[in-house]
Amino acid sequence: MIVVGIETTCDETSIAVLKFHEKKRELSGLPYAEELSLVVLTQDFHSIYGGVVPELASRSHLESISRVFRLALEKAGVELKDIDLVAVANEPGLPGSLIVGVSFAKGLAQSLSKKIIAVNHVEAHIISPLIEHDIPFPFASLVVSGGHTSLYLVESIGKYKLVLKTRDDSVGEVFDKVAKFFRFGYPGGPVIDSLSGGAEQLFSFPNVDSEDFSFSGIKTFSVRVPEHWFGPFPLPEFFASFQKKLIDEILFKSFDALKKFGNGSLNIKHFALTGGVAKNSYLRQVVKNLELENKIEFIFPSQRYCTDNGTMIAFLGGLRHIIFGETSPLDFDIRPTGYLKAKGGIDE
Ligand code: KG4
Ligand code: ZN
């Protein structure tokens, strides 16, 4: 089965072609999926505004989506007639951006008389580690991006339990807002990450008094520190400490919450991390110690699957179609603030 996946929820115009095979994987029991092509057009121009400008994002999707689609087909060596299913992210996301992707997907499906399936973008992130890794259920999946910071227990495809979420900002948002304050441009995470490389973590941050993830206090503290500083500000040391604080906060809270979920013991053997912040170097380094201490395996998708991409949309759409026989009627709508609950099986 050949599935086209369309992703335009924010500032990436991405289309992928995925081929599902009959053969099943050993641990998860899911069918093998082969990526025939993935095209991602990142709208870099938002950096000069210090964040994504919704109107410009939707206009840019509109200008480039046809070319991105043609390129994805060409790279895959697939013709229009070969497509079996069109999968598109219709929730959550920026309204104008979602409309472009969904309209394109509907036009494609209708003109070719193909089946269409609308999927949830966050659900696609949650299961994206399964694209490349065969992970036995249940496993923990932590989505850490510019829009989300949530930890889920994945019991099967379509069955997720929300373990922990943020009560204020997402972790990526804090990287971006603090970077904006220091005039580093957007997105801030990669700049802070490379600036911190090898620097000593000299600054200490106040404790966060919350069982949920909470990052707004760290953000406020971070922008106040330079105000009270005399002399040249040690940027690398400050950001090494800032990054450590955010990542420790994510990891230790996740472990505590998972232990509570397992009535005091960590029943989970696999912990997957995804979303843009999962690319962070300190995070990737620190999990090595946690792996040994807790006898748990951390799983990271490749960098291209950590950020928004059409492959995860095609993957989720294809799996939902194969497992549940699911398709969507052509009159489905966009849901900018859509929750996973709407798809059933989610405990939020
Ligand atoms: O998943 P993503 O590409 O887009 C969505 O938000 O959906 O995530 C983008 C976020 C931004 O906040 C960006 O600053 C952050 O991921 N990010 C990083 C790194 N690379 C990207 N944060 C920390 N360290 C990084 N290396
Ligand atoms: Zn995303």
PDB file of N, CA, C and O in Angstrom, residues 25 127-134 300-305 315:
ATOM      1  N   ARG A  25       6.453  -6.804  11.871  1.00  0.00           N
ATOM      2  CA  ARG A  25       7.652  -6.734  12.701  1.00  0.00           C
ATOM      3  C   ARG A  25       7.505  -7.651  13.919  1.00  0.00           C
ATOM      4  O   ARG A  25       6.384  -7.888  14.380  1.00  0.00           O
ATOM      5  N   ILE A 127       3.946   8.455  17.939  1.00  0.00           N
ATOM      6  CA  ILE A 127       4.321   7.128  17.417  1.00  0.00           C
ATOM      7  C   ILE A 127       5.481   7.191  16.417  1.00  0.00           C
ATOM      8  O   ILE A 127       5.918   6.153  15.911  1.00  0.00           O
ATOM      9  N   SER A 128       5.999   8.394  16.166  1.00  0.00           N
ATOM     10  CA  SER A 128       7.080   8.514  15.159  1.00  0.00           C
ATOM     11  C   SER A 128       8.327   7.675  15.479  1.00  0.00           C
ATOM     12  O   SER A 128       9.016   7.242  14.552  1.00  0.00           O
ATOM     13  N   PRO A 129       8.645   7.398  16.771  1.00  0.00           N
ATOM     14  CA  PRO A 129       9.805   6.530  17.010  1.00  0.00           C
ATOM     15  C   PRO A 129       9.650   5.136  16.397  1.00  0.00           C
ATOM     16  O   PRO A 129      10.626   4.443  16.131  1.00  0.00           O
ATOM     17  N   LEU A 130       8.385   4.745  16.153  1.00  0.00           N
ATOM     18  CA  LEU A 130       8.142   3.418  15.568  1.00  0.00           C
ATOM     19  C   LEU A 130       8.446   3.353  14.071  1.00  0.00           C
ATOM     20  O   LEU A 130       8.465   2.269  13.486  1.00  0.00           O
ATOM     21  N   ILE A 131       8.661   4.506  13.455  1.00  0.00           N
ATOM     22  CA  ILE A 131       8.950   4.486  12.010  1.00  0.00           C
ATOM     23  C   ILE A 131      10.219   3.663  11.769  1.00  0.00           C
ATOM     24  O   ILE A 131      10.263   2.800  10.905  1.00  0.00           O
ATOM     25  N   GLU A 132      11.241   3.929  12.580  1.00  0.00           N
ATOM     26  CA  GLU A 132      12.534   3.255  12.355  1.00  0.00           C
ATOM     27  C   GLU A 132      12.827   2.148  13.354  1.00  0.00           C
ATOM     28  O   GLU A 132      13.716   1.340  13.127  1.00  0.00           O
ATOM     29  N   HIS A 133      12.136   2.182  14.512  1.00  0.00           N
ATOM     30  CA  HIS A 133      12.480   1.219  15.568  1.00  0.00           C
ATOM     31  C   HIS A 133      11.297   0.300  15.852  1.00  0.00           C
ATOM     32  O   HIS A 133      10.163   0.770  15.941  1.00  0.00           O
ATOM     33  N   ASP A 134      11.596  -0.961  16.042  1.00  0.00           N
ATOM     34  CA  ASP A 134      10.549  -1.902  16.434  1.00  0.00           C
ATOM     35  C   ASP A 134      10.531  -1.930  17.960  1.00  0.00           C
ATOM     36  O   ASP A 134      11.431  -2.499  18.580  1.00  0.00           O
ATOM     37  N   PHE A 300      15.649   7.391  20.192  1.00  0.00           N
ATOM     38  CA  PHE A 300      15.515   8.674  19.497  1.00  0.00           C
ATOM     39  C   PHE A 300      15.277   8.411  18.012  1.00  0.00           C
ATOM     40  O   PHE A 300      16.068   7.697  17.392  1.00  0.00           O
ATOM     41  N   PRO A 301      14.255   9.021  17.447  1.00  0.00           N
ATOM     42  CA  PRO A 301      14.129   8.933  15.992  1.00  0.00           C
ATOM     43  C   PRO A 301      15.259   9.730  15.345  1.00  0.00           C
ATOM     44  O   PRO A 301      15.868  10.577  16.001  1.00  0.00           O
ATOM     45  N   SER A 302      15.549   9.482  14.061  1.00  0.00           N
ATOM     46  CA  SER A 302      16.529  10.306  13.346  1.00  0.00           C
ATOM     47  C   SER A 302      16.073  11.756  13.397  1.00  0.00           C
ATOM     48  O   SER A 302      14.878  12.028  13.557  1.00  0.00           O
ATOM     49  N   GLN A 303      17.020  12.659  13.207  1.00  0.00           N
ATOM     50  CA  GLN A 303      16.710  14.098  13.306  1.00  0.00           C
ATOM     51  C   GLN A 303      15.532  14.492  12.400  1.00  0.00           C
ATOM     52  O   GLN A 303      14.708  15.311  12.772  1.00  0.00           O
ATOM     53  N   ARG A 304      15.461  13.905  11.206  1.00  0.00           N
ATOM     54  CA  ARG A 304      14.401  14.339  10.278  1.00  0.00           C
ATOM     55  C   ARG A 304      13.001  13.932  10.755  1.00  0.00           C
ATOM     56  O   ARG A 304      11.996  14.484  10.318  1.00  0.00           O
ATOM     57  N   TYR A 305      12.944  12.924  11.668  1.00  0.00           N
ATOM     58  CA  TYR A 305      11.639  12.536  12.210  1.00  0.00           C
ATOM     59  C   TYR A 305      11.346  13.227  13.543  1.00  0.00           C
ATOM     60  O   TYR A 305      10.258  13.072  14.103  1.00  0.00           O
ATOM     61  N   PHE A 315       2.730   7.534   7.997  1.00  0.00           N
ATOM     62  CA  PHE A 315       2.893   6.350   8.848  1.00  0.00           C
ATOM     63  C   PHE A 315       1.638   6.141   9.708  1.00  0.00           C
ATOM     64  O   PHE A 315       1.046   5.057   9.724  1.00  0.00           O
TER      65      PHE A 315
END
